[in-house]
PDB file of C-alpha atoms in Angstrom:
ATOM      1  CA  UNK A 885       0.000   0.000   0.000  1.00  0.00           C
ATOM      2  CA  UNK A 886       2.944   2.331   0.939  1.00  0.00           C
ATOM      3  CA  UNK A 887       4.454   1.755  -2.199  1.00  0.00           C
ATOM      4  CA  UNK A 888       1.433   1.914  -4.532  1.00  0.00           C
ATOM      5  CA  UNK A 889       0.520   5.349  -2.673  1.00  0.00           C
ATOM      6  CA  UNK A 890       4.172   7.135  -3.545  1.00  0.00           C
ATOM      7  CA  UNK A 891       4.240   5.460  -6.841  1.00  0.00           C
ATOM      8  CA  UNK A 892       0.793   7.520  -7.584  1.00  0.00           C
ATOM      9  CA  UNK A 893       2.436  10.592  -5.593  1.00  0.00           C
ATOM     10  CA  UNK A 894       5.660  10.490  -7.531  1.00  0.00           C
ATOM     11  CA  UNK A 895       4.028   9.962 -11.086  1.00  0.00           C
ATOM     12  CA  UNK A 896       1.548  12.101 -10.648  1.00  0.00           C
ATOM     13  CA  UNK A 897       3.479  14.880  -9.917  1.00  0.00           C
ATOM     14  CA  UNK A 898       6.078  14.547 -12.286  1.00  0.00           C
ATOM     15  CA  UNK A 899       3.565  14.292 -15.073  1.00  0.00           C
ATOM     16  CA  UNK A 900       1.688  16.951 -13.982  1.00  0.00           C
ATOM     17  CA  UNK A 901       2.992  18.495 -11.357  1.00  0.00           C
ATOM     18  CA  UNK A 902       4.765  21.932 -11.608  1.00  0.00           C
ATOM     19  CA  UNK A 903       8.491  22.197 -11.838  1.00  0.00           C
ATOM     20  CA  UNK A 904      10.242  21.804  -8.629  1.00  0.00           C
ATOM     21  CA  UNK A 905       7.887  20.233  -6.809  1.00  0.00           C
ATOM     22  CA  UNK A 906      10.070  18.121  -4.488  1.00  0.00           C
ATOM     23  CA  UNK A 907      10.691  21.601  -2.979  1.00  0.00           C
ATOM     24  CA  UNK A 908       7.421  23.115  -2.414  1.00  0.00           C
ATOM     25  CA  UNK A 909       5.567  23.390   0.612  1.00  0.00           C
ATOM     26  CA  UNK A 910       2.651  24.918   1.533  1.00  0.00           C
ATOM     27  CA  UNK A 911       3.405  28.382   0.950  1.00  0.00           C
ATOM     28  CA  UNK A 912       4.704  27.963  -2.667  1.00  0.00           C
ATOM     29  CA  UNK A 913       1.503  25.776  -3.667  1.00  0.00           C
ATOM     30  CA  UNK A 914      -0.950  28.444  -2.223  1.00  0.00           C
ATOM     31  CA  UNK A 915       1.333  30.526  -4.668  1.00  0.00           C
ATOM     32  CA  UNK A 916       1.072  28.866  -7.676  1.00  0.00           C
ATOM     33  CA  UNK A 917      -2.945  28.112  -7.144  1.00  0.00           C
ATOM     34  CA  UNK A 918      -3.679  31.390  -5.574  1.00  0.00           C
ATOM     35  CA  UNK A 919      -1.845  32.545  -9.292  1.00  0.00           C
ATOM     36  CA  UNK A 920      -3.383  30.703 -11.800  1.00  0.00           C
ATOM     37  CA  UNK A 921      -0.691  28.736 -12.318  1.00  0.00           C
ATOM     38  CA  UNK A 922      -1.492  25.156 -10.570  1.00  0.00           C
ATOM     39  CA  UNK A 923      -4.979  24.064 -11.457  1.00  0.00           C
ATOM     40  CA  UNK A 924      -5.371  21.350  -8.525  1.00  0.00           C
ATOM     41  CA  UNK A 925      -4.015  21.752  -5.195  1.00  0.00           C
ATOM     42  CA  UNK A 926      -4.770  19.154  -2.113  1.00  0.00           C
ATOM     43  CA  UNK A 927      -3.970  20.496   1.053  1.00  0.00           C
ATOM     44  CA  UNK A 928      -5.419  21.985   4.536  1.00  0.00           C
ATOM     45  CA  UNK A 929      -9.136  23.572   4.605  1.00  0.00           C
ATOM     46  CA  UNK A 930      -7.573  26.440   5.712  1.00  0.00           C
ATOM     47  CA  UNK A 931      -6.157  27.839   2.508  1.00  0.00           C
ATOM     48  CA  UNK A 932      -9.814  28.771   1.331  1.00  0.00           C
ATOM     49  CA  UNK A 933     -10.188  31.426   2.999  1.00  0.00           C
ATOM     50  CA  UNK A 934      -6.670  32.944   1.276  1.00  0.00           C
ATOM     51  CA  UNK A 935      -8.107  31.735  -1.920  1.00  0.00           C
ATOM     52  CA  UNK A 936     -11.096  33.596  -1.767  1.00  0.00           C
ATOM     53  CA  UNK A 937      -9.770  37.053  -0.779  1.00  0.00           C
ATOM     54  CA  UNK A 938      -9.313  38.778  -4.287  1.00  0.00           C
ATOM     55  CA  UNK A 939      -6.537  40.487  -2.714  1.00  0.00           C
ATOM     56  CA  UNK A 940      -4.073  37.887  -2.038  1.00  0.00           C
ATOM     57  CA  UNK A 941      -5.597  35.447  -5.333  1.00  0.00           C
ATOM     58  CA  UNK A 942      -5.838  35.839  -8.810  1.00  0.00           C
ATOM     59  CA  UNK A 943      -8.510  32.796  -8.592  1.00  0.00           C
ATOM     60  CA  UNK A 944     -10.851  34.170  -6.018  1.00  0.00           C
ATOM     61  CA  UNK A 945     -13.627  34.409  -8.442  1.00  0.00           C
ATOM     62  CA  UNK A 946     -13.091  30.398 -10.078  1.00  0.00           C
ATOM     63  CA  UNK A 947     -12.181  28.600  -7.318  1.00  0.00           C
ATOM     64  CA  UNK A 948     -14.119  25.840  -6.285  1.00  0.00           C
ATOM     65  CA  UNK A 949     -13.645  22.981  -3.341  1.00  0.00           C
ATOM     66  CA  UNK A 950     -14.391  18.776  -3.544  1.00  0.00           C
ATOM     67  CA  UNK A 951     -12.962  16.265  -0.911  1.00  0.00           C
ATOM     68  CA  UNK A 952      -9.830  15.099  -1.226  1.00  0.00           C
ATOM     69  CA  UNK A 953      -9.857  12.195  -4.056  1.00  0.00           C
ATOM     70  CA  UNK A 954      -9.271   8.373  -2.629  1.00  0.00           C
ATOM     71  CA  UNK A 955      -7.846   5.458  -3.286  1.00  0.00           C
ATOM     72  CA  UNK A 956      -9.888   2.294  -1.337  1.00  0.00           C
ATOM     73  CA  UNK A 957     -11.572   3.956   1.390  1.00  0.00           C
ATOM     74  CA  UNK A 958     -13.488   7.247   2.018  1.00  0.00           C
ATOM     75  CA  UNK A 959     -11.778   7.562   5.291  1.00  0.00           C
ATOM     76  CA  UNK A 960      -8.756   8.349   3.181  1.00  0.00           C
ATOM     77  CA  UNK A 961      -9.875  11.800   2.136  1.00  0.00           C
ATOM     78  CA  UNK A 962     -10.381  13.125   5.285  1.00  0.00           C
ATOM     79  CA  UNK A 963      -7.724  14.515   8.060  1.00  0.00           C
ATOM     80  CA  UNK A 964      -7.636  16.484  10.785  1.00  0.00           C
ATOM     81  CA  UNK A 965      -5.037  18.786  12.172  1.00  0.00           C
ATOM     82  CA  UNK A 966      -5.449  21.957  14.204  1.00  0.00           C
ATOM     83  CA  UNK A 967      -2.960  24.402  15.647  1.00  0.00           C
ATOM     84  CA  UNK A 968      -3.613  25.616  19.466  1.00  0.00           C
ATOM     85  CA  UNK A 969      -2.402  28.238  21.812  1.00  0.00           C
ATOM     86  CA  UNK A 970      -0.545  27.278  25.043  1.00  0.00           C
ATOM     87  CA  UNK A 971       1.290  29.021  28.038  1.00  0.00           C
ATOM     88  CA  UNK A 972       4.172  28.092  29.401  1.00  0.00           C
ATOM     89  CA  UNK A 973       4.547  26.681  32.960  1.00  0.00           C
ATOM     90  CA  UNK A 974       7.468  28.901  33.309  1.00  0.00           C
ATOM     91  CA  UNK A 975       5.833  32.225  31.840  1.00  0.00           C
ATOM     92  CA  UNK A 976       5.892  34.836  34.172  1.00  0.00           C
ATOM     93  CA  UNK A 977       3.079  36.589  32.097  1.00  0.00           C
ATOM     94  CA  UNK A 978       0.246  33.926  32.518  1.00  0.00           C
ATOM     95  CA  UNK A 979      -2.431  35.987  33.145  1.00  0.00           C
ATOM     96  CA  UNK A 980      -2.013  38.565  30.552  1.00  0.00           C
ATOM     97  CA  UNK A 981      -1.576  35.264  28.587  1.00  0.00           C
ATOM     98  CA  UNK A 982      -4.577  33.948  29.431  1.00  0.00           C
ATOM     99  CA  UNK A 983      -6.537  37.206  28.537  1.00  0.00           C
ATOM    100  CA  UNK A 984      -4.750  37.513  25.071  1.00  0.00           C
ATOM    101  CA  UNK A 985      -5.890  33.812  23.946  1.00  0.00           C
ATOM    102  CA  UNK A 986      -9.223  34.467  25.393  1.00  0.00           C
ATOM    103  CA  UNK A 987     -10.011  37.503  23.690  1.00  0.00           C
ATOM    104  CA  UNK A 988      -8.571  36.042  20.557  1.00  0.00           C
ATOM    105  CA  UNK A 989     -10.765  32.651  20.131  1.00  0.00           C
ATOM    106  CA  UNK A 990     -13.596  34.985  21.453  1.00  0.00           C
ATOM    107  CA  UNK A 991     -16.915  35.891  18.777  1.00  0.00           C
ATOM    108  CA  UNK A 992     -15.770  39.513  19.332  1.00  0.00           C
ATOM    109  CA  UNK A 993     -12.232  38.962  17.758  1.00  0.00           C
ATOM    110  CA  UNK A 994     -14.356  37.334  14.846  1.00  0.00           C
ATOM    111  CA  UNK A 995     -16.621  39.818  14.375  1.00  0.00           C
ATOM    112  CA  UNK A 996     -13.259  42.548  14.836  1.00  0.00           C
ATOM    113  CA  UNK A 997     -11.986  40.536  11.504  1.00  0.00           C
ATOM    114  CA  UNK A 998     -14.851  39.938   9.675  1.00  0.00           C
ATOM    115  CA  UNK A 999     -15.578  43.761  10.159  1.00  0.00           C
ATOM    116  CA  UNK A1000     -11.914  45.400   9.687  1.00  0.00           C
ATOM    117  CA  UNK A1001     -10.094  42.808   7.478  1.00  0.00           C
ATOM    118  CA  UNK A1002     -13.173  40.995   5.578  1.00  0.00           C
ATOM    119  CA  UNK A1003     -14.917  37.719   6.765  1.00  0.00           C
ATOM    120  CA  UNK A1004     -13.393  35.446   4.246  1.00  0.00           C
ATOM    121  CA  UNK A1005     -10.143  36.417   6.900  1.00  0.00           C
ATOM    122  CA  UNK A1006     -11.856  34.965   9.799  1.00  0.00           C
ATOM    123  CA  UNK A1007      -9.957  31.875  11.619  1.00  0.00           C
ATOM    124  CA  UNK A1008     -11.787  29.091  10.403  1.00  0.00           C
ATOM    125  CA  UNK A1009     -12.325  25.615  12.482  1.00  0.00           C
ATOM    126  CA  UNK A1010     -11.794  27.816  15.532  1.00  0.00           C
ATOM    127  CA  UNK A1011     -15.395  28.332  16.717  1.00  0.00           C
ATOM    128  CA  UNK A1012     -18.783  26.621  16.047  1.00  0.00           C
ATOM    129  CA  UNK A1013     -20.564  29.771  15.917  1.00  0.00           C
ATOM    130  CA  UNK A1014     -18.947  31.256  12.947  1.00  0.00           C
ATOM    131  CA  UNK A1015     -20.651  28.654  10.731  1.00  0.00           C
ATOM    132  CA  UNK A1016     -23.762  29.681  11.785  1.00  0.00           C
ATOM    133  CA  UNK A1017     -23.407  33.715  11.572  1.00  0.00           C
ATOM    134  CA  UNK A1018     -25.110  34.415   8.070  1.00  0.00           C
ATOM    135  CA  UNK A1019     -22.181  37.572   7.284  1.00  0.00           C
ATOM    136  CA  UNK A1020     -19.640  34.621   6.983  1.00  0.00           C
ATOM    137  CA  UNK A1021     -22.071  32.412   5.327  1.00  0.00           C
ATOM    138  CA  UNK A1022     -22.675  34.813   2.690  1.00  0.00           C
ATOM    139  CA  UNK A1023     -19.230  35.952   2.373  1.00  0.00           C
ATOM    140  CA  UNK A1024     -17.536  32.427   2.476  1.00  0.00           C
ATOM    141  CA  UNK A1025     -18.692  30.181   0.229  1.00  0.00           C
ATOM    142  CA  UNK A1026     -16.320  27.488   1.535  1.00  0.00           C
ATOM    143  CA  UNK A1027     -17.990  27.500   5.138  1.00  0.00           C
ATOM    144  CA  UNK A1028     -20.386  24.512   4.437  1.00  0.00           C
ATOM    145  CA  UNK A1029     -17.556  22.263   2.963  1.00  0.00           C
ATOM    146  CA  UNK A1030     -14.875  23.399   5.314  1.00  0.00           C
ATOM    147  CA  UNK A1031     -17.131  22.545   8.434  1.00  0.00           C
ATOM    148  CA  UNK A1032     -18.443  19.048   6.601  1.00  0.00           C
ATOM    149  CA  UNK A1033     -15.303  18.438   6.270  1.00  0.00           C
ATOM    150  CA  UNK A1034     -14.414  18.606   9.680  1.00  0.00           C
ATOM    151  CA  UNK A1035     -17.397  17.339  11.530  1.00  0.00           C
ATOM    152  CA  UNK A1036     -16.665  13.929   9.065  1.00  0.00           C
ATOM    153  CA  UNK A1037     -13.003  13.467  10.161  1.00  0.00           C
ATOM    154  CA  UNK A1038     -12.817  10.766  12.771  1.00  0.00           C
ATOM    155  CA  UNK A1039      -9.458  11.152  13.858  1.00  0.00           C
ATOM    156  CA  UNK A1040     -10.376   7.716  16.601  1.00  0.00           C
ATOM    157  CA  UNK A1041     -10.918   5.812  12.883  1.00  0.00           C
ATOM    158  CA  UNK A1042      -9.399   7.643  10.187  1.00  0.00           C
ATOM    159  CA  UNK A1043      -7.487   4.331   8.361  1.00  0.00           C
ATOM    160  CA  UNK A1044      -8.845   1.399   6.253  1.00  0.00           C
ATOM    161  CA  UNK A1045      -7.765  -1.258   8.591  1.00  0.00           C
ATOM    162  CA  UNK A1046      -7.953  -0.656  12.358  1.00  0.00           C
ATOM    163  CA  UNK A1047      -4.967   1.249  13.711  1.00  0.00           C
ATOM    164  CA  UNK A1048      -2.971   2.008  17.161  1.00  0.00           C
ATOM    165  CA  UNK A1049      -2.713   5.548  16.596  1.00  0.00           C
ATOM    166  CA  UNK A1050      -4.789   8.661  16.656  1.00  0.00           C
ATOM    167  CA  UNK A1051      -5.295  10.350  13.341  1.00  0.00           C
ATOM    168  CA  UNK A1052      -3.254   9.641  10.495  1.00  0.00           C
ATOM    169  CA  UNK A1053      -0.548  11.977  10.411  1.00  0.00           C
ATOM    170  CA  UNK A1054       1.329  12.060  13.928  1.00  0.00           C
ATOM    171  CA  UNK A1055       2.308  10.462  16.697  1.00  0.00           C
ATOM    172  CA  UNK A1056       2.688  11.778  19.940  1.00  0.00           C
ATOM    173  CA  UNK A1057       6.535  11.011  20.777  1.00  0.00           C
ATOM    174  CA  UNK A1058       9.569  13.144  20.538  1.00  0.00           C
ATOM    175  CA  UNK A1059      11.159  11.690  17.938  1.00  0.00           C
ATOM    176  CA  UNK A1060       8.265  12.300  15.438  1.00  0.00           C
ATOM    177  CA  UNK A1061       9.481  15.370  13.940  1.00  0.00           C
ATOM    178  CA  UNK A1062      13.110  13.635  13.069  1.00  0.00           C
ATOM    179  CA  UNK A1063      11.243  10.751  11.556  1.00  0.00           C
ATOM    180  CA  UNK A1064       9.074  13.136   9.436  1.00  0.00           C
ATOM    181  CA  UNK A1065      12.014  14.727   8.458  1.00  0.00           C
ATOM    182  CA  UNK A1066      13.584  11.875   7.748  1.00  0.00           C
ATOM    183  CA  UNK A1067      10.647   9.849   5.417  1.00  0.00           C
ATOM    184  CA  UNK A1068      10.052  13.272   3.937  1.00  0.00           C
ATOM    185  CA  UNK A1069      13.413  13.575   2.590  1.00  0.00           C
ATOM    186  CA  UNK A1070      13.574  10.263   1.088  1.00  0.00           C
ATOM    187  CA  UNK A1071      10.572  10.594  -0.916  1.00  0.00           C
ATOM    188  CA  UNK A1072      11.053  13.992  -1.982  1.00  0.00           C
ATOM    189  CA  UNK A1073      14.275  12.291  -3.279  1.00  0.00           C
ATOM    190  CA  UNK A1074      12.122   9.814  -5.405  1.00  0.00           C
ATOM    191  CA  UNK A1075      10.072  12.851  -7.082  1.00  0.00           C
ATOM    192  CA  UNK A1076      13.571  14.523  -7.684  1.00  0.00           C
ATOM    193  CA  UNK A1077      14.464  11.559  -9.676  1.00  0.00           C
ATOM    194  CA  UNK A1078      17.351  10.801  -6.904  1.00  0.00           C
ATOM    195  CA  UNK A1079      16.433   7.061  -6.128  1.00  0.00           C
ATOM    196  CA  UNK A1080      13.524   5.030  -7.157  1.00  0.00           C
ATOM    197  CA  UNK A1081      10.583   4.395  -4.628  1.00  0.00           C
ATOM    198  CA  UNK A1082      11.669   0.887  -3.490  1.00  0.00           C
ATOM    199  CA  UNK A1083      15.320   2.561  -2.865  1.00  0.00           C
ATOM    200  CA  UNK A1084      13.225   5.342  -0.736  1.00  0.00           C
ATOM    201  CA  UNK A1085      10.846   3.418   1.252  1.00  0.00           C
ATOM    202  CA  UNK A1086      14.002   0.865   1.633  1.00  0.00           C
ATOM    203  CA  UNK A1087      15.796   4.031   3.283  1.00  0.00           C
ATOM    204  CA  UNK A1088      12.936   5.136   4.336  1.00  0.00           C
ATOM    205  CA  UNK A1089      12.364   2.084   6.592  1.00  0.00           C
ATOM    206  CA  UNK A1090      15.794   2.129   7.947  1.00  0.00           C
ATOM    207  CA  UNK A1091      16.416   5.362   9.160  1.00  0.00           C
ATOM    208  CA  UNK A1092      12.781   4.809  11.144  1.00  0.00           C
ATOM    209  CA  UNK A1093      14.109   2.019  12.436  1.00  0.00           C
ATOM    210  CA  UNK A1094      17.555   2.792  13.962  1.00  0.00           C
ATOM    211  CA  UNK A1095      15.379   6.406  15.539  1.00  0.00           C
ATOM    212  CA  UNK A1096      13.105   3.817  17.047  1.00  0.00           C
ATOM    213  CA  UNK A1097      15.988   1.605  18.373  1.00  0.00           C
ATOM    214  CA  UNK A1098      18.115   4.727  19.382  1.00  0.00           C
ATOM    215  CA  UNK A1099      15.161   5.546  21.659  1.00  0.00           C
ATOM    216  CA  UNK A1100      14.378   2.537  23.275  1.00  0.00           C
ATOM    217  CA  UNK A1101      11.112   1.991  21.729  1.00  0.00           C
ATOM    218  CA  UNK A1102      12.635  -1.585  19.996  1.00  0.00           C
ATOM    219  CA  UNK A1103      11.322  -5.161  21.102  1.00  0.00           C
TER     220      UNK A1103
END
């Protein structure tokens, strides 16, 4: 399966892909769409908003959303990732902390947006209520699909076959970020034409391995 999904990531790509693409990242594909220069781009829900403000996209006015496509299982188009504010333990600023996030997930700060910058600027997936104020509604065409599309992520079953983990793309240890790093890099070497896939999941599976080992986690 992990082969027949990069083969189809690799081939894809380099067939149709645009040039470079072992290098870009999120910012340089919400370039290219946001441009008119990348017809298809899969990614996070929250790039619609960005797409649809005619001041940062070229495409505001054709743009158009579907689920993600799939290969043997609906689960497969649908993720879910969020980013969250924290304080520190050792902040000596708590409080003022505390008032800052408060005031920033609060319906006010949306409304402050929605008002000052334009509503298709508003956070999205932060608060319940902003799918339901008709301002957004009218001025976001990508509300209905962005919240279906994250009321139908079940990150507690999110793979064909039953799974260990939570969610599909991260697990909570320290070494995740060095083994995403590391898996990353190999495959972006197979889309550069560096090694074949076999050769990258072969690495691939190696360097995984010897991080696991290296941190006790081996049987």
């Amino acid at each position: 399966e992990w082969k027949a999904a990069v083969t189809d990531y690799v081939n894809l790509l380099n067939q149709y892909g645009p040039p470079g693409a072992a290098s870009n990242g999120f910012n340089e594909n919400l370039s290219l769409f946001a441009s008119g220069k990348c017809a298809m781009w899969i990614d996070a829900t929250v790039a619609a908003g960005l797409l649809f403000n005619p001041d940062e996209s070229q495409v505001a006015d054709k743009v158009g959303f579907a689920q993600a496509p799939i290969g043997k299982t609906e689960k497969g188009s649908h993720w879910i990732w969020s980013w969250a504010l924290a304080i520190p333990n050792s902040s000596d600023a708590q409080d003022a902390a505390t008032q800052f996030i408060t005031w920033a997930t609060s319906k006010s700060y949306v409304e402050l947006v929605g008002e000052q910058v334009g509503w298709t600027s508003v956070p999205p997936g932060t608060r319940q209520s902003t799918y339901e104020n008709p301002k957004y509604i009218e001025a976001a065409p990508f509300a209905k699909p962005v919240l279906q599309a994250i009321e139908s992520a079940d990150p507690t079953d999110s793979t064909l076959n039953p799974s260990p983990y939570t969610g599909i793309q991260y697990v909570g240890i320290p070494e995740f970020q060095a083994i995403g790093t590391q898996v990353g890099q190999t495959i972006a070497a197979a889309l550069a034409g560096q090694m074949s896939v076999d050769q990258a999941l072969k690495g691939a599976q190696s360097s995984v391995s010897r991080t696991m080992r290296q941190a006790g986690y081996g049987k």
